[in-house]
Amino acid sequence: MKQAIPRRLAIAVVATFLGAGIAAVAAQPMHRPGYASGDVAAAIAHAKSQLTLDTSQQAMWDSAVAASKSAHTTILANRDNVRAVLAAELAKPEPDLAAVAAAADNAQTQAIALRHQARAAWLDLYGTFTPEQKIVVRTQIQNRLARTDRWHAKMLERRGTGQ
């Protein structure tokens, strides 16, 4: 009986650390990076009502939206797969943590590639914009960055760091 407690404790500790690592990987696809980190799709999408897209641009818009949705769906499925691998391994007396790490690494690699593909579709669309449309997107990004900076300053002030 005394051996079971340390073993259970060890499994709980491993599961906690693995869960935290898996959660970090799983959270990445759901992360909404924002304009500061180059989220082109969000910048363009927020400005759509002001862009007055032509027929060709609208078709590219629809394609970019479809690419983003497809990437999102696949990323969520990969995250669920990682969780299933983790659950299966934790059900074993001696979980293969390397298998879980490999599944998580694979999911992360695929997520990055899918996000890059979707971003490329948005950048292709942006490449067709007129100078006026690009000004609309630029203004949208500048406004968002200013809002983010104000929020950040407010949070620093609340913390009392003032940095």
PDB file of C-alpha atoms in Angstrom:
ATOM      1  CA  MET A   1       0.000   0.000   0.000  1.00  0.00           C
ATOM      2  CA  LYS A   2       2.842   2.385   0.797  1.00  0.00           C
ATOM      3  CA  GLN A   3       4.308   1.914  -2.714  1.00  0.00           C
ATOM      4  CA  ALA A   4       0.994   2.730  -4.399  1.00  0.00           C
ATOM      5  CA  ILE A   5       0.866   6.236  -2.956  1.00  0.00           C
ATOM      6  CA  PRO A   6       4.239   7.352  -4.329  1.00  0.00           C
ATOM      7  CA  ARG A   7       3.452   5.767  -7.701  1.00  0.00           C
ATOM      8  CA  ARG A   8       0.084   7.507  -7.831  1.00  0.00           C
ATOM      9  CA  LEU A   9       1.744  10.732  -6.814  1.00  0.00           C
ATOM     10  CA  ALA A  10       4.360  10.321  -9.540  1.00  0.00           C
ATOM     11  CA  ILE A  11       1.670   9.647 -12.137  1.00  0.00           C
ATOM     12  CA  ALA A  12      -0.295  12.667 -10.945  1.00  0.00           C
ATOM     13  CA  VAL A  13       2.790  14.876 -11.155  1.00  0.00           C
ATOM     14  CA  VAL A  14       3.654  13.608 -14.641  1.00  0.00           C
ATOM     15  CA  ALA A  15       0.051  14.035 -15.751  1.00  0.00           C
ATOM     16  CA  THR A  16      -0.005  17.572 -14.386  1.00  0.00           C
ATOM     17  CA  PHE A  17       3.193  18.585 -16.179  1.00  0.00           C
ATOM     18  CA  LEU A  18       2.150  16.832 -19.356  1.00  0.00           C
ATOM     19  CA  GLY A  19      -1.291  18.353 -19.131  1.00  0.00           C
ATOM     20  CA  ALA A  20       0.251  21.794 -18.777  1.00  0.00           C
ATOM     21  CA  GLY A  21       2.471  21.169 -21.799  1.00  0.00           C
ATOM     22  CA  ILE A  22      -0.394  19.787 -23.848  1.00  0.00           C
ATOM     23  CA  ALA A  23      -2.598  22.682 -22.780  1.00  0.00           C
ATOM     24  CA  ALA A  24       0.049  25.127 -23.954  1.00  0.00           C
ATOM     25  CA  VAL A  25       0.240  23.422 -27.346  1.00  0.00           C
ATOM     26  CA  ALA A  26      -3.516  23.022 -27.535  1.00  0.00           C
ATOM     27  CA  ALA A  27      -4.078  26.653 -26.660  1.00  0.00           C
ATOM     28  CA  GLN A  28      -1.911  27.884 -29.506  1.00  0.00           C
ATOM     29  CA  PRO A  29      -4.401  27.181 -32.277  1.00  0.00           C
ATOM     30  CA  MET A  30      -7.102  29.005 -30.381  1.00  0.00           C
ATOM     31  CA  HIS A  31      -4.828  31.922 -29.643  1.00  0.00           C
ATOM     32  CA  ARG A  32      -5.860  35.153 -31.303  1.00  0.00           C
ATOM     33  CA  PRO A  33      -2.525  36.835 -31.872  1.00  0.00           C
ATOM     34  CA  GLY A  34      -3.773  40.297 -32.728  1.00  0.00           C
ATOM     35  CA  TYR A  35      -2.271  42.868 -35.022  1.00  0.00           C
ATOM     36  CA  ALA A  36       0.952  43.322 -33.084  1.00  0.00           C
ATOM     37  CA  SER A  37       2.085  39.825 -34.004  1.00  0.00           C
ATOM     38  CA  GLY A  38       1.118  40.078 -37.648  1.00  0.00           C
ATOM     39  CA  ASP A  39      -2.449  38.769 -37.701  1.00  0.00           C
ATOM     40  CA  VAL A  40      -3.142  39.975 -41.231  1.00  0.00           C
ATOM     41  CA  ALA A  41      -6.490  38.194 -41.449  1.00  0.00           C
ATOM     42  CA  ALA A  42      -7.873  40.020 -38.430  1.00  0.00           C
ATOM     43  CA  ALA A  43      -6.673  43.385 -39.708  1.00  0.00           C
ATOM     44  CA  ILE A  44      -8.319  42.873 -43.088  1.00  0.00           C
ATOM     45  CA  ALA A  45     -11.469  41.258 -41.698  1.00  0.00           C
ATOM     46  CA  HIS A  46     -12.113  44.119 -39.283  1.00  0.00           C
ATOM     47  CA  ALA A  47     -11.876  46.596 -42.143  1.00  0.00           C
ATOM     48  CA  LYS A  48     -14.066  44.685 -44.634  1.00  0.00           C
ATOM     49  CA  SER A  49     -17.053  46.997 -44.407  1.00  0.00           C
ATOM     50  CA  GLN A  50     -14.856  49.927 -45.446  1.00  0.00           C
ATOM     51  CA  LEU A  51     -12.929  48.176 -48.224  1.00  0.00           C
ATOM     52  CA  THR A  52     -15.515  48.101 -51.033  1.00  0.00           C
ATOM     53  CA  LEU A  53     -14.168  44.898 -52.557  1.00  0.00           C
ATOM     54  CA  ASP A  54     -14.540  44.265 -56.272  1.00  0.00           C
ATOM     55  CA  THR A  55     -15.763  40.907 -57.612  1.00  0.00           C
ATOM     56  CA  SER A  56     -12.277  39.417 -57.912  1.00  0.00           C
ATOM     57  CA  GLN A  57     -11.321  40.575 -54.434  1.00  0.00           C
ATOM     58  CA  GLN A  58     -14.564  39.196 -53.013  1.00  0.00           C
ATOM     59  CA  ALA A  59     -13.753  35.782 -54.512  1.00  0.00           C
ATOM     60  CA  MET A  60     -10.282  35.945 -52.931  1.00  0.00           C
ATOM     61  CA  TRP A  61     -11.917  37.027 -49.658  1.00  0.00           C
ATOM     62  CA  ASP A  62     -14.192  33.985 -49.722  1.00  0.00           C
ATOM     63  CA  SER A  63     -11.204  31.743 -50.463  1.00  0.00           C
ATOM     64  CA  ALA A  64      -9.185  33.238 -47.600  1.00  0.00           C
ATOM     65  CA  VAL A  65     -12.091  32.814 -45.186  1.00  0.00           C
ATOM     66  CA  ALA A  66     -12.481  29.184 -46.298  1.00  0.00           C
ATOM     67  CA  ALA A  67      -8.739  28.573 -45.824  1.00  0.00           C
ATOM     68  CA  SER A  68      -8.873  30.078 -42.331  1.00  0.00           C
ATOM     69  CA  LYS A  69     -11.909  28.018 -41.335  1.00  0.00           C
ATOM     70  CA  SER A  70     -10.397  24.824 -42.739  1.00  0.00           C
ATOM     71  CA  ALA A  71      -7.134  25.451 -40.894  1.00  0.00           C
ATOM     72  CA  HIS A  72      -9.017  26.134 -37.673  1.00  0.00           C
ATOM     73  CA  THR A  73     -11.053  22.924 -37.979  1.00  0.00           C
ATOM     74  CA  THR A  74      -7.960  20.820 -38.688  1.00  0.00           C
ATOM     75  CA  ILE A  75      -6.035  22.415 -35.825  1.00  0.00           C
ATOM     76  CA  LEU A  76      -8.870  21.617 -33.413  1.00  0.00           C
ATOM     77  CA  ALA A  77      -8.973  18.010 -34.652  1.00  0.00           C
ATOM     78  CA  ASN A  78      -5.209  17.711 -34.143  1.00  0.00           C
ATOM     79  CA  ARG A  79      -5.558  19.120 -30.628  1.00  0.00           C
ATOM     80  CA  ASP A  80      -8.222  16.528 -29.866  1.00  0.00           C
ATOM     81  CA  ASN A  81      -5.889  13.840 -31.222  1.00  0.00           C
ATOM     82  CA  VAL A  82      -3.130  14.952 -28.862  1.00  0.00           C
ATOM     83  CA  ARG A  83      -5.562  14.781 -25.958  1.00  0.00           C
ATOM     84  CA  ALA A  84      -6.639  11.285 -27.032  1.00  0.00           C
ATOM     85  CA  VAL A  85      -3.007  10.134 -27.194  1.00  0.00           C
ATOM     86  CA  LEU A  86      -2.419  11.596 -23.734  1.00  0.00           C
ATOM     87  CA  ALA A  87      -5.507   9.890 -22.311  1.00  0.00           C
ATOM     88  CA  ALA A  88      -4.531   6.556 -23.874  1.00  0.00           C
ATOM     89  CA  GLU A  89      -1.008   6.763 -22.522  1.00  0.00           C
ATOM     90  CA  LEU A  90      -2.151   7.777 -19.040  1.00  0.00           C
ATOM     91  CA  ALA A  91      -4.445   4.753 -18.985  1.00  0.00           C
ATOM     92  CA  LYS A  92      -1.383   2.508 -19.238  1.00  0.00           C
ATOM     93  CA  PRO A  93       0.613   1.416 -16.182  1.00  0.00           C
ATOM     94  CA  GLU A  94       3.732   2.979 -17.717  1.00  0.00           C
ATOM     95  CA  PRO A  95       2.752   5.817 -20.041  1.00  0.00           C
ATOM     96  CA  ASP A  96       4.988   6.470 -23.048  1.00  0.00           C
ATOM     97  CA  LEU A  97       5.554  10.187 -22.598  1.00  0.00           C
ATOM     98  CA  ALA A  98       7.700  10.317 -25.717  1.00  0.00           C
ATOM     99  CA  ALA A  99       4.658   9.280 -27.785  1.00  0.00           C
ATOM    100  CA  VAL A 100       2.641  12.111 -26.267  1.00  0.00           C
ATOM    101  CA  ALA A 101       5.435  14.594 -26.894  1.00  0.00           C
ATOM    102  CA  ALA A 102       5.734  13.407 -30.503  1.00  0.00           C
ATOM    103  CA  ALA A 103       1.985  13.802 -31.052  1.00  0.00           C
ATOM    104  CA  ALA A 104       2.084  17.301 -29.537  1.00  0.00           C
ATOM    105  CA  ASP A 105       5.094  18.291 -31.651  1.00  0.00           C
ATOM    106  CA  ASN A 106       3.393  16.985 -34.785  1.00  0.00           C
ATOM    107  CA  ALA A 107       0.202  18.898 -33.990  1.00  0.00           C
ATOM    108  CA  GLN A 108       2.172  22.084 -33.387  1.00  0.00           C
ATOM    109  CA  THR A 109       4.135  21.712 -36.636  1.00  0.00           C
ATOM    110  CA  GLN A 110       0.941  21.138 -38.610  1.00  0.00           C
ATOM    111  CA  ALA A 111      -0.773  24.083 -36.899  1.00  0.00           C
ATOM    112  CA  ILE A 112       2.044  26.430 -37.851  1.00  0.00           C
ATOM    113  CA  ALA A 113       1.961  25.253 -41.472  1.00  0.00           C
ATOM    114  CA  LEU A 114      -1.823  25.652 -41.658  1.00  0.00           C
ATOM    115  CA  ARG A 115      -1.707  29.141 -40.153  1.00  0.00           C
ATOM    116  CA  HIS A 116       0.967  30.123 -42.681  1.00  0.00           C
ATOM    117  CA  GLN A 117      -1.169  28.828 -45.565  1.00  0.00           C
ATOM    118  CA  ALA A 118      -4.208  30.764 -44.374  1.00  0.00           C
ATOM    119  CA  ARG A 119      -2.136  33.902 -43.836  1.00  0.00           C
ATOM    120  CA  ALA A 120      -0.753  33.574 -47.377  1.00  0.00           C
ATOM    121  CA  ALA A 121      -4.305  33.658 -48.749  1.00  0.00           C
ATOM    122  CA  TRP A 122      -4.977  36.876 -46.824  1.00  0.00           C
ATOM    123  CA  LEU A 123      -1.700  38.392 -47.975  1.00  0.00           C
ATOM    124  CA  ASP A 124      -2.543  37.501 -51.576  1.00  0.00           C
ATOM    125  CA  LEU A 125      -5.830  39.344 -51.155  1.00  0.00           C
ATOM    126  CA  TYR A 126      -4.070  42.334 -49.607  1.00  0.00           C
ATOM    127  CA  GLY A 127      -1.731  42.384 -52.593  1.00  0.00           C
ATOM    128  CA  THR A 128      -4.711  43.156 -54.846  1.00  0.00           C
ATOM    129  CA  PHE A 129      -5.825  46.157 -52.810  1.00  0.00           C
ATOM    130  CA  THR A 130      -5.768  49.652 -54.190  1.00  0.00           C
ATOM    131  CA  PRO A 131      -3.735  52.287 -52.333  1.00  0.00           C
ATOM    132  CA  GLU A 132      -6.992  53.540 -50.774  1.00  0.00           C
ATOM    133  CA  GLN A 133      -7.900  50.076 -49.516  1.00  0.00           C
ATOM    134  CA  LYS A 134      -4.408  49.641 -48.068  1.00  0.00           C
ATOM    135  CA  ILE A 135      -4.818  52.931 -46.198  1.00  0.00           C
ATOM    136  CA  VAL A 136      -8.039  51.584 -44.655  1.00  0.00           C
ATOM    137  CA  VAL A 137      -6.226  48.445 -43.456  1.00  0.00           C
ATOM    138  CA  ARG A 138      -3.248  50.473 -42.214  1.00  0.00           C
ATOM    139  CA  THR A 139      -5.547  52.784 -40.251  1.00  0.00           C
ATOM    140  CA  GLN A 140      -7.343  49.786 -38.758  1.00  0.00           C
ATOM    141  CA  ILE A 141      -4.031  48.330 -37.600  1.00  0.00           C
ATOM    142  CA  GLN A 142      -2.812  51.666 -36.208  1.00  0.00           C
ATOM    143  CA  ASN A 143      -6.044  52.162 -34.259  1.00  0.00           C
ATOM    144  CA  ARG A 144      -5.858  48.636 -32.849  1.00  0.00           C
ATOM    145  CA  LEU A 145      -2.228  49.061 -31.832  1.00  0.00           C
ATOM    146  CA  ALA A 146      -3.023  52.351 -30.108  1.00  0.00           C
ATOM    147  CA  ARG A 147      -5.894  50.692 -28.241  1.00  0.00           C
ATOM    148  CA  THR A 148      -3.630  47.802 -27.237  1.00  0.00           C
ATOM    149  CA  ASP A 149      -0.944  50.217 -26.021  1.00  0.00           C
ATOM    150  CA  ARG A 150      -3.518  52.116 -23.926  1.00  0.00           C
ATOM    151  CA  TRP A 151      -4.757  48.856 -22.413  1.00  0.00           C
ATOM    152  CA  HIS A 152      -1.193  47.720 -21.686  1.00  0.00           C
ATOM    153  CA  ALA A 153      -0.361  51.026 -20.000  1.00  0.00           C
ATOM    154  CA  LYS A 154      -3.523  50.781 -17.921  1.00  0.00           C
ATOM    155  CA  MET A 155      -2.621  47.253 -16.779  1.00  0.00           C
ATOM    156  CA  LEU A 156       0.912  48.344 -15.865  1.00  0.00           C
ATOM    157  CA  GLU A 157      -0.529  51.266 -13.933  1.00  0.00           C
ATOM    158  CA  ARG A 158      -2.873  48.940 -12.028  1.00  0.00           C
ATOM    159  CA  ARG A 159       0.053  46.703 -11.176  1.00  0.00           C
ATOM    160  CA  GLY A 160       1.984  49.701 -10.002  1.00  0.00           C
ATOM    161  CA  THR A 161       4.977  48.964 -12.185  1.00  0.00           C
ATOM    162  CA  GLY A 162       4.518  51.874 -14.551  1.00  0.00           C
ATOM    163  CA  GLN A 163       6.947  50.352 -17.043  1.00  0.00           C
TER     164      GLN A 163
END
